[in-house]
Coordinates of C-alpha atoms in Angstrom, one line a residue:
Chain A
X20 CA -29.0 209.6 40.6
X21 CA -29.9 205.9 39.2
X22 CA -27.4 203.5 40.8
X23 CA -27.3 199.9 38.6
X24 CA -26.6 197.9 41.6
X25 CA -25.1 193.9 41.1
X26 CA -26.6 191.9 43.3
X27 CA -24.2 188.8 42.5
X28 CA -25.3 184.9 42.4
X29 CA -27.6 184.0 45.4
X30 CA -27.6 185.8 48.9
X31 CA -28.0 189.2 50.1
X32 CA -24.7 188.7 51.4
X33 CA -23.4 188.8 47.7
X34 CA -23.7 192.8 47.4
X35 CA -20.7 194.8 47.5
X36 CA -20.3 197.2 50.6
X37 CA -20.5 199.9 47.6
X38 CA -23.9 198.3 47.0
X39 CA -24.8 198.5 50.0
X40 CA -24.1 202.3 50.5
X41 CA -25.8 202.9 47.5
X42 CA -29.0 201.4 48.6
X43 CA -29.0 202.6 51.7
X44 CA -28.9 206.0 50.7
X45 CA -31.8 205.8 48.0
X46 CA -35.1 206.5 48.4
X47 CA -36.2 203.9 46.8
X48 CA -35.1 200.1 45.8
X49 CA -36.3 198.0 43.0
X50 CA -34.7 194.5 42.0
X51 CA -35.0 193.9 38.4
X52 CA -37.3 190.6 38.3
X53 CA -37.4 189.7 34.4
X54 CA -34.5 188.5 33.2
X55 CA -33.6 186.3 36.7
X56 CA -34.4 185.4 39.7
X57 CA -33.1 186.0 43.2
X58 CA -32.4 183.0 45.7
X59 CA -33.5 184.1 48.8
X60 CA -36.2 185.5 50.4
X61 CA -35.8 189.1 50.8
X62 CA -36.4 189.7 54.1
X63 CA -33.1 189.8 55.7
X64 CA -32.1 192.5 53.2
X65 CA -35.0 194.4 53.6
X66 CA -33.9 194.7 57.7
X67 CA -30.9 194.8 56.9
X68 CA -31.6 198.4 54.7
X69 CA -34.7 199.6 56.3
X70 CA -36.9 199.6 53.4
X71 CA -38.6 198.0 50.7
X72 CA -37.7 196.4 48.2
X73 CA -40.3 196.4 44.9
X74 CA -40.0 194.5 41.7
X75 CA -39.8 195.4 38.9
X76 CA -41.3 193.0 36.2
X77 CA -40.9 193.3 32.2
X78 CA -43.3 196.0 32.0
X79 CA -42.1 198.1 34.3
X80 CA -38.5 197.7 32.7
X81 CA -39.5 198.1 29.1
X82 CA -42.7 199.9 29.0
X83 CA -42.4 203.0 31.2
X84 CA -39.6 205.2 32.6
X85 CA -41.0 204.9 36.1
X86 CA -37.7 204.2 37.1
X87 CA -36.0 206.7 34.8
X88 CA -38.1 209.8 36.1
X89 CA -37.9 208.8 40.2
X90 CA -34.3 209.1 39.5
X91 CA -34.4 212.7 38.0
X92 CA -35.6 213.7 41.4
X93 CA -33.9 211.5 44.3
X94 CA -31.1 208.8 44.5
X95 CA -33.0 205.2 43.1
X96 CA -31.1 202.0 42.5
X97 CA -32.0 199.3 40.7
X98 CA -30.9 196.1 42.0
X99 CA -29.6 193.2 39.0
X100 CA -29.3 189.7 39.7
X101 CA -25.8 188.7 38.7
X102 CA -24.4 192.2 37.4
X103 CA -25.7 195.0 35.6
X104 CA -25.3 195.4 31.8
X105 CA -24.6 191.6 30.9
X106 CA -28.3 192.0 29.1
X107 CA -29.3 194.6 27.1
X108 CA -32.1 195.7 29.2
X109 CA -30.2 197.2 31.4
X110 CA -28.0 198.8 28.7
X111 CA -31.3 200.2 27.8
X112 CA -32.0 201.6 31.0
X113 CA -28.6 203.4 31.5
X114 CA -28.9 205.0 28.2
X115 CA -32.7 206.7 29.1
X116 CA -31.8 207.9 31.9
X117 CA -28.3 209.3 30.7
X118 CA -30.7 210.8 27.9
X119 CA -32.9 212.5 30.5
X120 CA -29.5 213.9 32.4
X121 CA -29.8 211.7 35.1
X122 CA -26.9 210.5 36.7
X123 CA -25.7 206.9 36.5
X124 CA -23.4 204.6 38.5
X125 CA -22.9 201.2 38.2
X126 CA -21.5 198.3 40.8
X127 CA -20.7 195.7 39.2
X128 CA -20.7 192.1 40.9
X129 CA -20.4 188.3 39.8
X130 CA -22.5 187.2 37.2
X131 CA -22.8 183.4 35.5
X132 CA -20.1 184.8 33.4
X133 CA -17.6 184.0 36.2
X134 CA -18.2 180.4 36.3
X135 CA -15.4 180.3 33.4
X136 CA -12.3 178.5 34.8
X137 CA -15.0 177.2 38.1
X138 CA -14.4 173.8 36.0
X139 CA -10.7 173.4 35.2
X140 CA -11.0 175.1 32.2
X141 CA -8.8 178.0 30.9
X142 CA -10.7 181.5 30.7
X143 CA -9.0 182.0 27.3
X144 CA -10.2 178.7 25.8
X145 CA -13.9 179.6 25.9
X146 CA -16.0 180.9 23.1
X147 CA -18.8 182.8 22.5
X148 CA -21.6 182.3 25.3
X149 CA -25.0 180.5 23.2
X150 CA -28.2 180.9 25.2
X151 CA -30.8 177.8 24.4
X152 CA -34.5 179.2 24.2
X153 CA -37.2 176.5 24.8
X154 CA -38.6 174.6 21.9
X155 CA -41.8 174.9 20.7
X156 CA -43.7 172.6 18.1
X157 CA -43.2 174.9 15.7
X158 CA -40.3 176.7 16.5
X159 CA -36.8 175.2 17.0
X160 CA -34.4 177.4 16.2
X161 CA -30.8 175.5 16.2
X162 CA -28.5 178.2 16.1
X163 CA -27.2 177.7 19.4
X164 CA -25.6 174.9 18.2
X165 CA -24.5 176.0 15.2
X166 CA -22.6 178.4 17.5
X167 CA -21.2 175.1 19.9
X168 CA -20.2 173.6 16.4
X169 CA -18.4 176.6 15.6
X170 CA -16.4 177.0 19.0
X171 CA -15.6 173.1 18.9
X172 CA -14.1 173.6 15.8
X173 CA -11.9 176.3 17.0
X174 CA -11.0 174.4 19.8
X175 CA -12.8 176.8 22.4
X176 CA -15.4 175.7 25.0
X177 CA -18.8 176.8 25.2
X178 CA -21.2 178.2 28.3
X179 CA -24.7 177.2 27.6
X180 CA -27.2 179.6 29.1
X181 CA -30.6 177.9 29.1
X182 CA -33.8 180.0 28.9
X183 CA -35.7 181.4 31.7
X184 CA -39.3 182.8 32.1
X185 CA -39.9 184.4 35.2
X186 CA -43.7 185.5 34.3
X187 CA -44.3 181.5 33.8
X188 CA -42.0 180.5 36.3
X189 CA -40.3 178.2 34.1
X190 CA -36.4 177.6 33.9
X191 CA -34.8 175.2 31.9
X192 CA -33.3 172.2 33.3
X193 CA -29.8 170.7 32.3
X194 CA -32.5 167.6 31.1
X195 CA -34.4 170.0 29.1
X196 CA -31.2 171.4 27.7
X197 CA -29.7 168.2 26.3
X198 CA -33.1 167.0 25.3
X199 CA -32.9 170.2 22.6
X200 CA -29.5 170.0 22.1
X201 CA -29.9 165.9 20.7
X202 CA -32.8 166.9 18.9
X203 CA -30.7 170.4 17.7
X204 CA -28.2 167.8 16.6
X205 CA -30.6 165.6 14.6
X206 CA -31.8 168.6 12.7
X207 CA -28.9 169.9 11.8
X208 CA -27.7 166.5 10.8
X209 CA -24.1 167.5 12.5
X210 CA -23.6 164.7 15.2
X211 CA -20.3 166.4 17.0
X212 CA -22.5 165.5 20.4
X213 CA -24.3 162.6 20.8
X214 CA -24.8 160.2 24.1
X215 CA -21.2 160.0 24.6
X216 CA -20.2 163.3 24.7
X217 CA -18.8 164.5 28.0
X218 CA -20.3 168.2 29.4
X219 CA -20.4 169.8 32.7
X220 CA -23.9 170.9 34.2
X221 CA -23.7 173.7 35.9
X222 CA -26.2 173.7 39.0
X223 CA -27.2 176.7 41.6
X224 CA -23.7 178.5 40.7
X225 CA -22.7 180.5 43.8
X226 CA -25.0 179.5 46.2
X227 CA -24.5 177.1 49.1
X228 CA -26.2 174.1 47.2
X229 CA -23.7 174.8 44.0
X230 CA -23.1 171.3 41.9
X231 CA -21.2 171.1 39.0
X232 CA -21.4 167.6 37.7
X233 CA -19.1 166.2 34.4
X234 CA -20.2 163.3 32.7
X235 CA -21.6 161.9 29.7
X236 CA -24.7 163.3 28.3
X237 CA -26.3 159.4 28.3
X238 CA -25.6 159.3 32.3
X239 CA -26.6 163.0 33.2
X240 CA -30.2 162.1 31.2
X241 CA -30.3 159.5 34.1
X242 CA -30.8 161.8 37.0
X243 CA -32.2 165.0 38.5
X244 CA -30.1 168.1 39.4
X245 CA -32.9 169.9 41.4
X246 CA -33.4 173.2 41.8
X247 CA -32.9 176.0 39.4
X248 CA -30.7 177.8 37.9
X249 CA -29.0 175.4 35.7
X250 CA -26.4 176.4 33.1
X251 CA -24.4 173.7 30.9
X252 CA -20.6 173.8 29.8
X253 CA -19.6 172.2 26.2
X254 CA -16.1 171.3 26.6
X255 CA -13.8 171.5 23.3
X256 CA -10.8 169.3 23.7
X257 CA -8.8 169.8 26.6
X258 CA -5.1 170.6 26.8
X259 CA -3.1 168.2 29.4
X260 CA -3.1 171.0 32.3
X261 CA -6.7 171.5 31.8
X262 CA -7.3 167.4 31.6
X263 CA -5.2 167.2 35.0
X264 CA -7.2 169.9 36.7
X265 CA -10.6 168.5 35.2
X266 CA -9.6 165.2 36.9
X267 CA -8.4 166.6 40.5
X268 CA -11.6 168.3 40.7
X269 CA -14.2 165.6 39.3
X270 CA -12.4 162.5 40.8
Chain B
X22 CA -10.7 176.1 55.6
X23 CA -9.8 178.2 53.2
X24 CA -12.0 181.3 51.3
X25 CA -11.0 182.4 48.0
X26 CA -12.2 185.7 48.2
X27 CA -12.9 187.4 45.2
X28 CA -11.6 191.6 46.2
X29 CA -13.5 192.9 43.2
X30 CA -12.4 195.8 40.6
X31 CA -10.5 198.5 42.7
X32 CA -12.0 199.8 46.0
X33 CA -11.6 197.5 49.2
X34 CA -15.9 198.3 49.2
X35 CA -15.8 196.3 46.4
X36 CA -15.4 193.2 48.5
X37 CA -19.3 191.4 49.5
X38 CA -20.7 191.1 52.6
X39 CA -20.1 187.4 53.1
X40 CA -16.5 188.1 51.7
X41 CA -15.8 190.6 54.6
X42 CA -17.6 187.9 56.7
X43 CA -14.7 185.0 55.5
X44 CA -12.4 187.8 56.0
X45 CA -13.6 188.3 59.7
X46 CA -13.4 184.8 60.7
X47 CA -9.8 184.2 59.4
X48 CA -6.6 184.1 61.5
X49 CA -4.9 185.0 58.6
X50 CA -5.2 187.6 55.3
X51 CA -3.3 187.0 52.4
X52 CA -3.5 189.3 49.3
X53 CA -2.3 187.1 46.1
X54 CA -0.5 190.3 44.4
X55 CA 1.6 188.7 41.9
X56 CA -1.2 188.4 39.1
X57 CA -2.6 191.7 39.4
X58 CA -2.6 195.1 41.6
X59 CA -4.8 196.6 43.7
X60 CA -6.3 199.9 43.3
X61 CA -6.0 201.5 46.7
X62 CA -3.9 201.3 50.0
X63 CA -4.8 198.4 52.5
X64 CA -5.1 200.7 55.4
X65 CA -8.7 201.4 55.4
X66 CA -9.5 198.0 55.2
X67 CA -7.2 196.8 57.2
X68 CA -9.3 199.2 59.7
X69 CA -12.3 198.1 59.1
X70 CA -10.7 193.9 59.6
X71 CA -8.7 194.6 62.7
X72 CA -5.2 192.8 61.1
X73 CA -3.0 193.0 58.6
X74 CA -3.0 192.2 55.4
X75 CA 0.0 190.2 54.1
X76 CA 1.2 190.3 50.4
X77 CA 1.6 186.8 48.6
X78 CA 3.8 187.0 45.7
X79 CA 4.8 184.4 43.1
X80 CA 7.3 183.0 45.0
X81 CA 4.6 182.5 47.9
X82 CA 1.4 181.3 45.5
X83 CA 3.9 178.9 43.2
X84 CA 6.8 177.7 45.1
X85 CA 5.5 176.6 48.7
X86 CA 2.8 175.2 50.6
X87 CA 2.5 177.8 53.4
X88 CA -0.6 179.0 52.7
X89 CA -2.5 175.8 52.2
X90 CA -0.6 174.1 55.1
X91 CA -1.9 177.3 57.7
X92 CA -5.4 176.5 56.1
X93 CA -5.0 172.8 57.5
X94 CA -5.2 174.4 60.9
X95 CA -6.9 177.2 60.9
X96 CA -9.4 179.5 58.7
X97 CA -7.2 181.4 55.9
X98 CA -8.8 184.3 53.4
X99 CA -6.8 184.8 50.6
X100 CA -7.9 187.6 48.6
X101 CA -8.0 187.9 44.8
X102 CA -8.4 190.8 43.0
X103 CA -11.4 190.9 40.6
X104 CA -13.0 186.9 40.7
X105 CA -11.0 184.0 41.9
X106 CA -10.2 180.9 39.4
X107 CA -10.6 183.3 36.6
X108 CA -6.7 182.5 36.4
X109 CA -5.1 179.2 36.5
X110 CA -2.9 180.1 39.7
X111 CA -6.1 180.3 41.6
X112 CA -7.6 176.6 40.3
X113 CA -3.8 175.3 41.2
X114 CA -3.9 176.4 45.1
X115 CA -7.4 175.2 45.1
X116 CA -6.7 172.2 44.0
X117 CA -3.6 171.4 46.6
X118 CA -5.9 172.4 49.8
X119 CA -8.1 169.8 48.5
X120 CA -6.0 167.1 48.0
X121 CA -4.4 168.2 51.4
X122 CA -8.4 167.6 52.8
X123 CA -8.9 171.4 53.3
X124 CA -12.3 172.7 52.8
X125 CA -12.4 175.3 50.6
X126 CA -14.8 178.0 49.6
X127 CA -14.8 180.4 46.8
X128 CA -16.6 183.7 47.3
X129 CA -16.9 185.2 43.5
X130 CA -16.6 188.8 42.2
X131 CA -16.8 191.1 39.7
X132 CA -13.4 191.2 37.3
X133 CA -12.4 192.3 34.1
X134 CA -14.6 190.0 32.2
X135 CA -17.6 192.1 33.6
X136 CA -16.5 194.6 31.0
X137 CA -18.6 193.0 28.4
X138 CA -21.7 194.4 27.3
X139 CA -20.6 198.1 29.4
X140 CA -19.8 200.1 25.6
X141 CA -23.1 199.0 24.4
X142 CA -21.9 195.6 22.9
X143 CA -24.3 192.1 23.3
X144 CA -22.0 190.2 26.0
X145 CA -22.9 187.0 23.8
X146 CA -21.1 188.7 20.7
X147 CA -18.2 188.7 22.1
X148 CA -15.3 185.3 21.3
X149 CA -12.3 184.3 23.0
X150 CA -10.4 186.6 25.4
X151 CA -6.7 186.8 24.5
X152 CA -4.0 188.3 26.4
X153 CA -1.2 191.0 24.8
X154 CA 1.9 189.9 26.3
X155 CA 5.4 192.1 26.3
X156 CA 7.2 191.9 23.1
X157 CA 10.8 191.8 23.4
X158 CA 13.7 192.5 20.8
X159 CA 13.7 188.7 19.9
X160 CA 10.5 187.4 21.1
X161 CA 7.3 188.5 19.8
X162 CA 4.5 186.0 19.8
X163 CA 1.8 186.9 17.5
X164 CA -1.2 184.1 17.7
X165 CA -3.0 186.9 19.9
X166 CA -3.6 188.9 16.8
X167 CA -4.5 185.3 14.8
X168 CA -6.8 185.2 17.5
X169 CA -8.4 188.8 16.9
X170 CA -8.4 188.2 13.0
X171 CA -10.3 184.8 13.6
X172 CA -12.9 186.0 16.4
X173 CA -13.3 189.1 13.2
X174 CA -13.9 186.5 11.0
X175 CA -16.5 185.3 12.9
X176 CA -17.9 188.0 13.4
X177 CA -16.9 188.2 17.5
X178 CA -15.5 191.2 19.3
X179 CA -12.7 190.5 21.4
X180 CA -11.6 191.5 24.5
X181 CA -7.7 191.9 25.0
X182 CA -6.1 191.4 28.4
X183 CA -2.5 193.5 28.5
X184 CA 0.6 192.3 30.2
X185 CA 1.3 192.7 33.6
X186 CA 4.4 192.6 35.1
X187 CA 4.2 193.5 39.1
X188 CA 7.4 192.2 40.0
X189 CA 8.9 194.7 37.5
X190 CA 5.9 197.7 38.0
X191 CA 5.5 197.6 34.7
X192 CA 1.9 197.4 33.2
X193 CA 1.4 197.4 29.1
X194 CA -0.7 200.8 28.3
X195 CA -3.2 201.0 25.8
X196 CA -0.5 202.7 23.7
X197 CA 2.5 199.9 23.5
X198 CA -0.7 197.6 23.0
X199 CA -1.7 199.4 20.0
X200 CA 1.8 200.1 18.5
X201 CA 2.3 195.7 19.4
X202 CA -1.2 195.2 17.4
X203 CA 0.4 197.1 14.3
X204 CA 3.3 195.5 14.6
X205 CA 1.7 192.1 14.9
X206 CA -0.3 193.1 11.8
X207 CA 2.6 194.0 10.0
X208 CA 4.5 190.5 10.6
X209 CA 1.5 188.4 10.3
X210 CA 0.5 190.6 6.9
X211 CA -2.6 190.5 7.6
X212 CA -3.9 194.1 7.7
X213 CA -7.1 193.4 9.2
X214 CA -6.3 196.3 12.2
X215 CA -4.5 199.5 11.0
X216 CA -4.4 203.5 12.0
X217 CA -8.6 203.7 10.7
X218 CA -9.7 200.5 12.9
X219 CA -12.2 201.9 15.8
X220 CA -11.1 199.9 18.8
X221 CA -12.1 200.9 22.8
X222 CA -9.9 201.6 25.5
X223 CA -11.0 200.6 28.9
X224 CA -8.6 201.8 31.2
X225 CA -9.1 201.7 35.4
X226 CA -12.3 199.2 34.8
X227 CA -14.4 200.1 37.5
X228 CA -13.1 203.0 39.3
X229 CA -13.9 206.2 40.1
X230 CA -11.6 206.6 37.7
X231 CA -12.8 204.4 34.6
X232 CA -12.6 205.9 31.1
X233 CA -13.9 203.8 28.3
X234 CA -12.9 205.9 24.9
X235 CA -14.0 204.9 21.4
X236 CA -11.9 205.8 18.7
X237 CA -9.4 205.4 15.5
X238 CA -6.4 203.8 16.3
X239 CA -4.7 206.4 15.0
X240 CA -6.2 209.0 16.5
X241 CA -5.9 206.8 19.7
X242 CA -2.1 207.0 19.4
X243 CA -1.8 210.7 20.2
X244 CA -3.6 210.8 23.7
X245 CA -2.5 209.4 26.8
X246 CA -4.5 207.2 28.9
X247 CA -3.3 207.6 32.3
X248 CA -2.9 204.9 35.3
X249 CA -3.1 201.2 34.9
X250 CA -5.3 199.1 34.5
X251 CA -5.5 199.3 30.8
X252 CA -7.9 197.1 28.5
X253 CA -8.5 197.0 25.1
X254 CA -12.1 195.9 22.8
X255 CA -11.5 195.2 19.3
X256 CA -15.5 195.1 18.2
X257 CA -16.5 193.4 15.0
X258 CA -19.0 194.6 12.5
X259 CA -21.8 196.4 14.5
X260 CA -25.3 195.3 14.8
X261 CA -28.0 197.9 14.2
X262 CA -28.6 197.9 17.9
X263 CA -25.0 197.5 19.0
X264 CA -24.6 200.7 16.6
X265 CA -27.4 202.7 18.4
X266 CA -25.8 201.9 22.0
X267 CA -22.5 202.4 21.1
X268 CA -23.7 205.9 19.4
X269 CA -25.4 206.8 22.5
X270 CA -22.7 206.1 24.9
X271 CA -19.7 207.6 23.1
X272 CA -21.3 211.2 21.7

């Protein structure tokens, strides 16, 4: 049995009590370390379940079905920042081991994907999620804002995910991310956000040093937001409930 | 203080660790159950807490203080099934304790909005949620399916909340939400969905219980889909890989 286990925004404490069953009774644990990272240290959980946990990197993810084969034999889960099946990776992963008759179950837990409505913002009113990779010299690919564009024009707000290499240890910051988005903007010679546009950043979302800031792109350049992970919120216009709750919660 | 606890998709083991915790430390439980239902009896849990838990319906989240006002003096869970503030009732209580000077804390969850990417679709593929409300003899609002058409057009699945009406124990079933899309189609003559349109139905969304099926509407018609909570996917034009996952999970 392969258990795809959530392991929600930050602590160990975020796992379901399903979760917890599940990887209490495997014989083995990994936590999926490619496409996120965990807050904490892991060494409460690991007392807290009596085991190990290992990571699993990129290669062991995509390259071998390591994890797919333990699971033919005894009860394994898989541990996903956030919650399973948001990327397909772990789509991927389900489908092999379905393939080889093994089993699956998924617990599902928050993800970034919950922070819609965190702001004031309707649920309903948002758009398709963009994801900003990081610029190179050569390569800046603007359809990410294209894809802002799009929503604004629909009305509908957008969540920015910003890019995130674990095997360099690099995650975007909110700076990095309006950096590219300005220069996105020049490129694409569509100036719907410039200096003056108002966005929320999105800081450490579910975990004790959570900050969600709304301002002007020209002030948040100004200052630092700290430690990752950082996600960014492109309002479209906002109705007059969703302007009232906007200004009770960022007085 | 006050925790918004997030109670997760059906089984009270769906709850996290440091949601039990809040849970724990509270004099009082509240369940909000005017927005949505929960999947199994309270006993168990109520067990496994040592008190009651106490039902808030509309009356209780909309037209008084009491909850907020007991949070002034003491620690108060209120429990949300799926995610808290994924609905505007949630934000609004929030927002009173805080301008009353209670602290509060929102523990997240999985909910409904999890479902994405889970029949082999890209999560960021997917545009605005809309919600299928009851039609009545006189009153039947059709800017959901406007919304479906223009999320098509953009090539964006979307995900379609159905009504829920707990006051009355009536929840919409992936069957009156179907025969409401025709109908909507048919008013709106715009024949974008009819009796050949592959949709999903997601019904019981994390239970032991869940069914996802993939089919024809019109083949869709003739089945029954048993308990609430039903959901539908309208999918747009298929990616090659979206193709291959979907053809993999629904042989």
């Amino acid at each position: 049995m392969l258990y795809l286990v959530g392991f929600g925004l930050h602590s160990y404490k975020d796992i379901t009590l399903r979760g917890l069953e599940a990887v209490k009774g495997s014989a083995t644990v990994y936590l999926e370390s490619y496409t996120s990272i965990h807050g904490e240290s892991l060494d409460a959980f690991e007392k807290l379940i009596g085991k190990k946990v290992h990571l699993a990197d990129r290669a062991m993810m995509e390259q071998t079905d390591k994890i797919v084969d333990e699971s033919c034999r005894e009860n394994v889960s898989l541990l996903v920042v956030g919650t399973p099946l948001f990327a397909t990776t772990h789509s991927d992963i389900m489908i092999r081991a379905k393939e080889k008759g093994v089993d699956v179950e998924v617990i599902h837990n928050a993800s970034i994907i919950n922070v819609l409505g965190c702001c004031g913002l309707y649920s309903y009113s948002f758009g398709r999620v963009v994801s900003i990779p990081y610029f190179t010299e050569r390569w800046k690919p603007t359809s990410f804002y294209d894809n802002i564009v799009r929503n604004h024009q629909s009305n509908l707000h957008t969540l920015c995910l910003l890019d995130i290499r674990t095997d360099e240890d690099r995650f975007m910051s909110v700076n990095e991310a309006v950096d590219q988005i300005l220069e996105a903007a020049a490129i694409t010679g569509s100036p719907l956000i410039n200096e003056d546009t108002r966005i929320f950043a999105v800081c450490r979302f579910g975990s004790p040093s959570e900050e969600i800031v709304y301002g002007k792109i020209g002030d948040l350049k100004l200052r630092s937001f700290g430690d990752p992970l950082h996600s960014l919120i492109v309002p479209a216009e906002l109705d007059r409930v969703e302007a009232e709750l906007v200004g009770s919660l960022f007085k």
